[in-house]
Amino acid sequence: MGWAAVSAGEEVRLKLVEAEEPEDNDYHLQEQVGFILRKAHQRHVAIFAAHIADLTPPQFAALAKLHDVGETSQNQLGTLIAMDAATVKGVIDRLKARGLVELSKHEVDKRRLLVNLTVEGREAVERLIPLARGITEETLAPLSAKEAATFMRLLAKLA
Amino acid sequence: MGWAAVSAGEEVRLKLVEAEEPEDNDYHLQEQVGFILRKAHQRHVAIFAAHIADLTPPQFAALAKLHDVGETSQNQLGTLIAMDAATVKGVIDRLKARGLVELSKHEVDKRRLLVNLTVEGREAVERLIPLARGITEETLAPLSAKEAATFMRLLAKLA
DNA sequence: TTGATATCATTTGCATACGAATGAATTTGA
DNA sequence: TCAAATTCATTCGTATGCAAATGATATCAA
């Protein structure tokens, strides 16, 4: 308890208050959703790296989404994979440097920079997708199938 | 469906296969736990920033943990808040620059760098903890109380 | 039509995040 | 005891991640 040192009369008052407001006086960082979310994310990234060493999760997300939707503008891709413009630029730059994507200018709208998979990029995604399924599985491994389904449903509500 | 273009006989085979293996041929990024985890974390950080503008979640985590356990070594603090040595150093450096923590050398073990809250740091944490509770609440707001409890239980298992 | 807005992309600056290498200090174990 | 292993901290390099400012282009509306 957090009030062990108070007088007997004070204890009574605090107990009554706690009956209405079940909150503990202490703040427990490890019980806060943000803190655990950060740790769960860290764990996932570590699992990802153990299976796919030469690509980061954001890089793979970009490739997988391009594989899914085909050529799109850099900005639109960012929207699809939840990355802001500055971040997606860096990711695409690095994928381009490795020959996995290629860039071209939109014919009509000269503001847009189109991004597409190269043949190498397509081969890479298709080779990696089975591994990615394994990463999802391993990340969820601490949960039973039923728990995992519940977790995914609730997590999706939060995100 | 993913096999609309196959022959009627092929459809039957695929249906039988799918009965055993419910996996779709497509890979859906937005259904992968890592992708949603990243988005949920992003949302939390945004909520945090809206309530506590002058501190990041890792910085607050460091202060809150120091408030909880008192003086510790930089490395030990990192363990407690799930940050590696290189990351925690940056966080502590910035908190020190703002006068919220102070550093000293361990008398016995000369390798250790002790970190402690300053008076200002202590005041800041105590002022911010109520806001942090609100951040946790708002992050979980899309869930009912029961759902939130379930989610926290499962999330803790994953992290 | 044209002036105000909006969109797309880039750049800069700051803050995590982590692997790897390094050096200093401590602990372990043969 | 003393060499090997471990621990603590620092530094470097790379990669997100986002706010804010900027410039180019496109769209909207009076």
GROMACS .gro file of C-alpha atoms (C1' of nucleotides) in nm:
model
  378
    1MET     CA    1   0.000   0.000   0.000
    2GLY     CA    2   0.111   0.355  -0.055
    3TRP     CA    3  -0.007   0.503   0.275
    4ALA     CA    4   0.152   0.276   0.531
    5ALA     CA    5   0.305   0.565   0.725
    6VAL     CA    6  -0.008   0.772   0.789
    7SER     CA    7  -0.211   0.779   1.112
    8ALA     CA    8  -0.507   0.549   1.177
    9GLY     CA    9  -0.758   0.828   1.117
   10GLU     CA   10  -0.585   0.926   0.793
   11GLU     CA   11  -0.602   0.566   0.680
   12VAL     CA   12  -0.978   0.567   0.712
   13ARG     CA   13  -1.012   0.880   0.505
   14LEU     CA   14  -0.783   0.746   0.237
   15LYS     CA   15  -0.966   0.418   0.226
   16LEU     CA   16  -1.294   0.599   0.170
   17VAL     CA   17  -1.140   0.804  -0.107
   18GLU     CA   18  -0.998   0.492  -0.264
   19ALA     CA   19  -1.338   0.328  -0.256
   20GLU     CA   20  -1.461   0.597  -0.494
   21GLU     CA   21  -1.137   0.638  -0.683
   22PRO     CA   22  -0.960   0.303  -0.712
   23GLU     CA   23  -0.647   0.472  -0.843
   24ASP     CA   24  -0.322   0.397  -0.668
   25ASN     CA   25  -0.115   0.694  -0.557
   26ASP     CA   26   0.188   0.552  -0.729
   27TYR     CA   27   0.251   0.578  -1.099
   28HIS     CA   28   0.368   0.249  -1.245
   29LEU     CA   29   0.545   0.308  -1.572
   30GLN     CA   30   0.545  -0.060  -1.667
   31GLU     CA   31   0.166  -0.067  -1.652
   32GLN     CA   32   0.117   0.222  -1.892
   33VAL     CA   33  -0.004   0.127  -2.235
   34GLY     CA   34   0.248   0.351  -2.410
   35PHE     CA   35   0.542   0.194  -2.237
   36ILE     CA   36   0.432  -0.162  -2.308
   37LEU     CA   37   0.341  -0.070  -2.664
   38ARG     CA   38   0.695   0.056  -2.712
   39LYS     CA   39   0.839  -0.266  -2.572
   40ALA     CA   40   0.613  -0.487  -2.782
   41HIS     CA   41   0.718  -0.291  -3.088
   42GLN     CA   42   1.083  -0.332  -2.994
   43ARG     CA   43   1.038  -0.704  -2.960
   44HIS     CA   44   0.871  -0.726  -3.297
   45VAL     CA   45   1.151  -0.534  -3.465
   46ALA     CA   46   1.405  -0.770  -3.309
   47ILE     CA   47   1.213  -1.073  -3.438
   48PHE     CA   48   1.192  -0.911  -3.780
   49ALA     CA   49   1.567  -0.849  -3.787
   50ALA     CA   50   1.636  -1.210  -3.689
   51HIS     CA   51   1.442  -1.333  -3.994
   52ILE     CA   52   1.509  -1.058  -4.245
   53ALA     CA   53   1.848  -0.911  -4.179
   54ASP     CA   54   1.899  -0.696  -4.485
   55LEU     CA   55   1.576  -0.495  -4.474
   56THR     CA   56   1.402  -0.294  -4.202
   57PRO     CA   57   1.029  -0.326  -4.130
   58PRO     CA   58   0.952   0.012  -4.291
   59GLN     CA   59   1.152  -0.084  -4.600
   60PHE     CA   60   0.971  -0.414  -4.628
   61ALA     CA   61   0.639  -0.237  -4.574
   62ALA     CA   62   0.713  -0.010  -4.869
   63LEU     CA   63   0.806  -0.301  -5.095
   64ALA     CA   64   0.507  -0.512  -4.987
   65LYS     CA   65   0.268  -0.225  -5.048
   66LEU     CA   66   0.416  -0.149  -5.388
   67HIS     CA   67   0.377  -0.517  -5.472
   68ASP     CA   68   0.015  -0.491  -5.365
   69VAL     CA   69  -0.091  -0.171  -5.538
   70GLY     CA   70   0.167  -0.125  -5.812
   71GLU     CA   71   0.312   0.210  -5.911
   72THR     CA   72   0.212   0.506  -5.693
   73SER     CA   73   0.341   0.845  -5.597
   74GLN     CA   74   0.583   0.869  -5.308
   75ASN     CA   75   0.332   1.064  -5.102
   76GLN     CA   76   0.050   0.822  -5.168
   77LEU     CA   77   0.274   0.533  -5.070
   78GLY     CA   78   0.351   0.714  -4.748
   79THR     CA   79  -0.019   0.741  -4.671
   80LEU     CA   80  -0.066   0.371  -4.740
   81ILE     CA   81   0.210   0.265  -4.505
   82ALA     CA   82   0.156   0.535  -4.241
   83MET     CA   83   0.474   0.732  -4.297
   84ASP     CA   84   0.504   1.106  -4.329
   85ALA     CA   85   0.659   1.261  -4.637
   86ALA     CA   86   1.001   1.315  -4.487
   87THR     CA   87   1.027   0.961  -4.359
   88VAL     CA   88   0.905   0.792  -4.674
   89LYS     CA   89   1.157   0.987  -4.878
   90GLY     CA   90   1.444   0.843  -4.679
   91VAL     CA   91   1.307   0.490  -4.704
   92ILE     CA   92   1.254   0.515  -5.080
   93ASP     CA   93   1.597   0.672  -5.132
   94ARG     CA   94   1.762   0.374  -4.967
   95LEU     CA   95   1.553   0.122  -5.159
   96LYS     CA   96   1.640   0.302  -5.480
   97ALA     CA   97   2.010   0.299  -5.393
   98ARG     CA   98   1.980  -0.078  -5.363
   99GLY     CA   99   1.801  -0.116  -5.692
  100LEU     CA  100   1.477  -0.245  -5.542
  101VAL     CA  101   1.258   0.042  -5.660
  102GLU     CA  102   1.276   0.289  -5.947
  103LEU     CA  103   1.147   0.642  -5.969
  104SER     CA  104   0.986   0.831  -6.255
  105LYS     CA  105   0.801   1.155  -6.307
  106HIS     CA  106   0.428   1.170  -6.343
  107GLU     CA  107   0.351   1.277  -6.700
  108VAL     CA  108   0.051   1.494  -6.618
  109ASP     CA  109   0.111   1.614  -6.263
  110LYS     CA  110   0.469   1.731  -6.254
  111ARG     CA  111   0.470   1.749  -5.875
  112ARG     CA  112   0.443   1.376  -5.836
  113LEU     CA  113   0.728   1.129  -5.812
  114LEU     CA  114   0.617   0.780  -5.911
  115VAL     CA  115   0.766   0.480  -5.734
  116ASN     CA  116   0.765   0.126  -5.866
  117LEU     CA  117   0.929  -0.206  -5.792
  118THR     CA  118   1.216  -0.314  -6.012
  119VAL     CA  119   1.235  -0.678  -6.120
  120GLU     CA  120   1.483  -0.730  -5.838
  121GLY     CA  121   1.248  -0.560  -5.596
  122ARG     CA  122   0.958  -0.779  -5.703
  123GLU     CA  123   1.168  -1.091  -5.663
  124ALA     CA  124   1.280  -0.976  -5.321
  125VAL     CA  125   0.925  -0.914  -5.194
  126GLU     CA  126   0.798  -1.245  -5.323
  127ARG     CA  127   1.089  -1.425  -5.164
  128LEU     CA  128   1.041  -1.245  -4.832
  129ILE     CA  129   0.664  -1.265  -4.790
  130PRO     CA  130   0.677  -1.622  -4.652
  131LEU     CA  131   0.936  -1.508  -4.400
  132ALA     CA  132   0.716  -1.214  -4.308
  133ARG     CA  133   0.431  -1.451  -4.231
  134GLY     CA  134   0.666  -1.636  -4.000
  135ILE     CA  135   0.759  -1.309  -3.828
  136THR     CA  136   0.393  -1.235  -3.759
  137GLU     CA  137   0.352  -1.585  -3.622
  138GLU     CA  138   0.653  -1.563  -3.397
  139THR     CA  139   0.551  -1.221  -3.269
  140LEU     CA  140   0.212  -1.359  -3.169
  141ALA     CA  141   0.356  -1.687  -3.037
  142PRO     CA  142   0.311  -1.597  -2.668
  143LEU     CA  143  -0.065  -1.592  -2.727
  144SER     CA  144  -0.302  -1.879  -2.801
  145ALA     CA  145  -0.483  -1.866  -3.135
  146LYS     CA  146  -0.793  -1.731  -2.967
  147GLU     CA  147  -0.598  -1.473  -2.768
  148ALA     CA  148  -0.413  -1.366  -3.081
  149ALA     CA  149  -0.741  -1.309  -3.263
  150THR     CA  150  -0.876  -1.104  -2.973
  151PHE     CA  151  -0.553  -0.908  -2.949
  152MET     CA  152  -0.548  -0.825  -3.320
  153ARG     CA  153  -0.908  -0.709  -3.305
  154LEU     CA  154  -0.843  -0.477  -3.011
  155LEU     CA  155  -0.507  -0.356  -3.142
  156ALA     CA  156  -0.669  -0.260  -3.470
  157LYS     CA  157  -0.921  -0.052  -3.276
  158LEU     CA  158  -0.637   0.136  -3.110
  159ALA     CA  159  -0.432   0.203  -3.422
  160MET     CA  160  -1.108  -1.431  -5.401
  161GLY     CA  161  -0.758  -1.485  -5.526
  162TRP     CA  162  -0.823  -1.764  -5.779
  163ALA     CA  163  -1.105  -1.626  -5.992
  164ALA     CA  164  -0.921  -1.697  -6.317
  165VAL     CA  165  -0.856  -2.069  -6.270
  166SER     CA  166  -1.060  -2.351  -6.421
  167ALA     CA  167  -1.356  -2.509  -6.245
  168GLY     CA  168  -1.156  -2.819  -6.156
  169GLU     CA  169  -0.873  -2.611  -6.020
  170GLU     CA  170  -1.119  -2.422  -5.806
  171VAL     CA  171  -1.226  -2.739  -5.636
  172ARG     CA  172  -0.868  -2.831  -5.556
  173LEU     CA  173  -0.794  -2.489  -5.422
  174LYS     CA  174  -1.102  -2.492  -5.209
  175LEU     CA  175  -0.996  -2.822  -5.057
  176VAL     CA  176  -0.651  -2.684  -4.987
  177GLU     CA  177  -0.800  -2.374  -4.830
  178ALA     CA  178  -1.014  -2.585  -4.604
  179GLU     CA  179  -0.696  -2.717  -4.446
  180GLU     CA  180  -0.490  -2.404  -4.481
  181PRO     CA  181  -0.709  -2.097  -4.444
  182GLU     CA  182  -0.427  -1.869  -4.551
  183ASP     CA  183  -0.498  -1.632  -4.837
  184ASN     CA  184  -0.246  -1.619  -5.120
  185ASP     CA  185  -0.216  -1.243  -5.078
  186TYR     CA  186  -0.010  -1.074  -4.814
  187HIS     CA  187  -0.201  -0.797  -4.641
  188LEU     CA  188   0.036  -0.557  -4.475
  189GLN     CA  189  -0.235  -0.386  -4.272
  190GLU     CA  190  -0.326  -0.714  -4.105
  191GLN     CA  191   0.026  -0.787  -3.983
  192VAL     CA  192   0.080  -0.739  -3.614
  193GLY     CA  193   0.403  -0.547  -3.663
  194PHE     CA  194   0.246  -0.292  -3.891
  195ILE     CA  195  -0.050  -0.228  -3.661
  196LEU     CA  196   0.178  -0.221  -3.358
  197ARG     CA  197   0.379   0.052  -3.525
  198LYS     CA  198   0.065   0.252  -3.600
  199ALA     CA  199  -0.071   0.211  -3.248
  200HIS     CA  200   0.261   0.331  -3.113
  201GLN     CA  201   0.254   0.630  -3.347
  202ARG     CA  202  -0.092   0.720  -3.227
  203HIS     CA  203   0.016   0.698  -2.867
  204VAL     CA  204   0.316   0.924  -2.925
  205ALA     CA  205   0.089   1.180  -3.091
  206ILE     CA  206  -0.150   1.173  -2.794
  207PHE     CA  207   0.145   1.208  -2.560
  208ALA     CA  208   0.277   1.510  -2.749
  209ALA     CA  209  -0.066   1.673  -2.739
  210HIS     CA  210  -0.070   1.655  -2.359
  211ILE     CA  211   0.299   1.694  -2.275
  212ALA     CA  212   0.462   1.908  -2.537
  213ASP     CA  213   0.800   1.974  -2.381
  214LEU     CA  214   0.903   1.614  -2.308
  215THR     CA  215   0.914   1.298  -2.518
  216PRO     CA  216   0.779   0.964  -2.394
  217PRO     CA  217   1.131   0.823  -2.340
  218GLN     CA  218   1.233   1.135  -2.148
  219PHE     CA  219   0.925   1.112  -1.930
  220ALA     CA  220   0.987   0.740  -1.879
  221ALA     CA  221   1.336   0.817  -1.750
  222LEU     CA  222   1.209   1.083  -1.510
  223ALA     CA  223   0.919   0.869  -1.387
  224LYS     CA  224   1.146   0.573  -1.323
  225LEU     CA  225   1.399   0.786  -1.139
  226HIS     CA  226   1.114   0.921  -0.929
  227ASP     CA  227   1.013   0.563  -0.857
  228VAL     CA  228   1.349   0.406  -0.773
  229GLY     CA  229   1.569   0.703  -0.684
  230GLU     CA  230   1.934   0.736  -0.783
  231THR     CA  231   2.064   0.464  -1.016
  232SER     CA  232   2.337   0.415  -1.269
  233GLN     CA  233   2.273   0.518  -1.625
  234ASN     CA  234   2.294   0.159  -1.744
  235GLN     CA  235   2.060   0.028  -1.475
  236LEU     CA  236   1.811   0.300  -1.563
  237GLY     CA  237   1.831   0.189  -1.924
  238THR     CA  238   1.744  -0.166  -1.824
  239LEU     CA  239   1.449  -0.044  -1.620
  240ILE     CA  240   1.301   0.159  -1.907
  241ALA     CA  241   1.400  -0.080  -2.188
  242MET     CA  242   1.660   0.139  -2.356
  243ASP     CA  243   2.003   0.032  -2.470
  244ALA     CA  244   2.311   0.210  -2.343
  245ALA     CA  245   2.355   0.433  -2.645
  246THR     CA  246   1.994   0.549  -2.641
  247VAL     CA  247   1.974   0.614  -2.269
  248LYS     CA  248   2.288   0.825  -2.285
  249GLY     CA  249   2.126   1.062  -2.533
  250VAL     CA  250   1.808   1.085  -2.329
  251ILE     CA  251   1.995   1.155  -2.006
  252ASP     CA  252   2.222   1.409  -2.175
  253ARG     CA  253   1.921   1.608  -2.287
  254LEU     CA  254   1.753   1.588  -1.947
  255LYS     CA  255   2.076   1.701  -1.784
  256ALA     CA  256   2.107   1.992  -2.026
  257ARG     CA  257   1.762   2.101  -1.910
  258GLY     CA  258   1.847   2.069  -1.542
  259LEU     CA  259   1.600   1.789  -1.473
  260VAL     CA  260   1.860   1.530  -1.371
  261GLU     CA  261   2.211   1.549  -1.229
  262LEU     CA  262   2.500   1.309  -1.270
  263SER     CA  263   2.765   1.193  -1.025
  264LYS     CA  264   3.030   0.927  -1.005
  265HIS     CA  265   2.982   0.609  -0.807
  266GLU     CA  266   3.226   0.621  -0.515
  267VAL     CA  267   3.310   0.251  -0.515
  268ASP     CA  268   3.260   0.137  -0.874
  269LYS     CA  269   3.430   0.396  -1.086
  270ARG     CA  270   3.270   0.269  -1.405
  271ARG     CA  271   2.923   0.377  -1.299
  272LEU     CA  272   2.759   0.710  -1.370
  273LEU     CA  273   2.484   0.781  -1.118
  274VAL     CA  274   2.173   0.965  -1.231
  275ASN     CA  275   1.931   1.141  -1.002
  276LEU     CA  276   1.642   1.385  -1.028
  277THR     CA  277   1.710   1.748  -0.943
  278VAL     CA  278   1.452   1.938  -0.741
  279GLU     CA  279   1.324   2.077  -1.070
  280GLY     CA  280   1.310   1.729  -1.215
  281ARG     CA  281   1.114   1.597  -0.921
  282GLU     CA  282   0.869   1.884  -0.944
  283ALA     CA  283   0.829   1.823  -1.316
  284VAL     CA  284   0.752   1.451  -1.277
  285GLU     CA  285   0.503   1.510  -1.000
  286ARG     CA  286   0.331   1.777  -1.204
  287LEU     CA  287   0.321   1.556  -1.515
  288ILE     CA  288   0.207   1.224  -1.367
  289PRO     CA  289  -0.162   1.324  -1.365
  290LEU     CA  290  -0.129   1.421  -1.731
  291ALA     CA  291   0.038   1.088  -1.804
  292ARG     CA  292  -0.260   0.908  -1.653
  293GLY     CA  293  -0.481   1.104  -1.890
  294ILE     CA  294  -0.261   1.001  -2.183
  295THR     CA  295  -0.301   0.635  -2.094
  296GLU     CA  296  -0.674   0.686  -2.070
  297GLU     CA  297  -0.703   0.862  -2.403
  298THR     CA  298  -0.488   0.602  -2.574
  299LEU     CA  299  -0.722   0.328  -2.452
  300ALA     CA  300  -1.036   0.532  -2.516
  301PRO     CA  301  -1.140   0.336  -2.829
  302LEU     CA  302  -1.183   0.031  -2.605
  303SER     CA  303  -1.443  -0.040  -2.339
  304ALA     CA  304  -1.313  -0.090  -1.985
  305LYS     CA  305  -1.336  -0.463  -2.024
  306GLU     CA  306  -1.169  -0.460  -2.365
  307ALA     CA  307  -0.893  -0.237  -2.230
  308ALA     CA  308  -0.824  -0.480  -1.947
  309THR     CA  309  -0.809  -0.772  -2.190
  310PHE     CA  310  -0.588  -0.576  -2.427
  311MET     CA  311  -0.343  -0.479  -2.154
  312ARG     CA  312  -0.320  -0.838  -2.036
  313LEU     CA  313  -0.245  -0.969  -2.385
  314LEU     CA  314  -0.014  -0.682  -2.475
  315ALA     CA  315   0.190  -0.750  -2.162
  316LYS     CA  316   0.229  -1.109  -2.274
  317LEU     CA  317   0.370  -0.991  -2.607
  318ALA     CA  318   0.616  -0.735  -2.469
  319DT     C1'  319  -0.868   3.473  -6.541
  320DT     C1'  320  -0.629   3.521  -6.145
  321DG     C1'  321  -0.544   3.528  -5.665
  322DA     C1'  322  -0.591   3.226  -5.265
  323DT     C1'  323  -0.545   2.741  -5.131
  324DA     C1'  324  -0.398   2.307  -5.144
  325DT     C1'  325  -0.089   1.935  -5.268
  326DC     C1'  326   0.364   1.706  -5.356
  327DA     C1'  327   0.821   1.678  -5.260
  328DT     C1'  328   1.247   1.828  -5.038
  329DT     C1'  329   1.539   1.993  -4.676
  330DT     C1'  330   1.681   2.092  -4.205
  331DG     C1'  331   1.689   2.001  -3.727
  332DC     C1'  332   1.605   1.724  -3.346
  333DA     C1'  333   1.508   1.283  -3.099
  334DT     C1'  334   1.482   0.798  -3.053
  335DA     C1'  335   1.685   0.325  -3.155
  336DC     C1'  336   2.032  -0.008  -3.210
  337DG     C1'  337   2.469  -0.262  -3.378
  338DA     C1'  338   2.950  -0.251  -3.340
  339DA     C1'  339   3.382  -0.097  -3.172
  340DT     C1'  340   3.648   0.089  -2.793
  341DG     C1'  341   3.839   0.177  -2.338
  342DA     C1'  342   3.818   0.169  -1.842
  343DA     C1'  343   3.707  -0.077  -1.435
  344DT     C1'  344   3.549  -0.485  -1.204
  345DT     C1'  345   3.463  -0.969  -1.128
  346DT     C1'  346   3.551  -1.448  -1.203
  347DG     C1'  347   3.783  -1.867  -1.208
  348DA     C1'  348   4.158  -2.175  -1.270
  349DT     C1'  349   4.692  -1.415  -0.798
  350DC     C1'  350   4.634  -1.295  -1.241
  351DA     C1'  351   4.457  -1.368  -1.699
  352DA     C1'  352   4.000  -1.403  -1.906
  353DA     C1'  353   3.552  -1.263  -1.908
  354DT     C1'  354   3.215  -0.923  -1.786
  355DT     C1'  355   3.023  -0.481  -1.701
  356DC     C1'  356   2.968   0.024  -1.767
  357DA     C1'  357   2.994   0.395  -2.049
  358DT     C1'  358   3.108   0.633  -2.480
  359DT     C1'  359   3.135   0.702  -2.972
  360DC     C1'  360   3.024   0.624  -3.454
  361DG     C1'  361   2.729   0.503  -3.820
  362DT     C1'  362   2.281   0.412  -3.998
  363DA     C1'  363   1.775   0.428  -3.996
  364DT     C1'  364   1.332   0.571  -3.860
  365DG     C1'  365   1.005   0.955  -3.723
  366DC     C1'  366   0.814   1.405  -3.714
  367DA     C1'  367   0.771   1.936  -3.711
  368DA     C1'  368   0.854   2.328  -3.972
  369DA     C1'  369   1.000   2.586  -4.364
  370DT     C1'  370   1.044   2.611  -4.864
  371DG     C1'  371   0.955   2.577  -5.359
  372DA     C1'  372   0.708   2.399  -5.744
  373DT     C1'  373   0.282   2.279  -5.930
  374DA     C1'  374  -0.215   2.223  -5.939
  375DT     C1'  375  -0.684   2.333  -5.807
  376DC     C1'  376  -1.047   2.625  -5.654
  377DA     C1'  377  -1.332   3.023  -5.638
  378DA     C1'  378  -1.461   3.487  -5.685
   0.00000   0.00000   0.00000
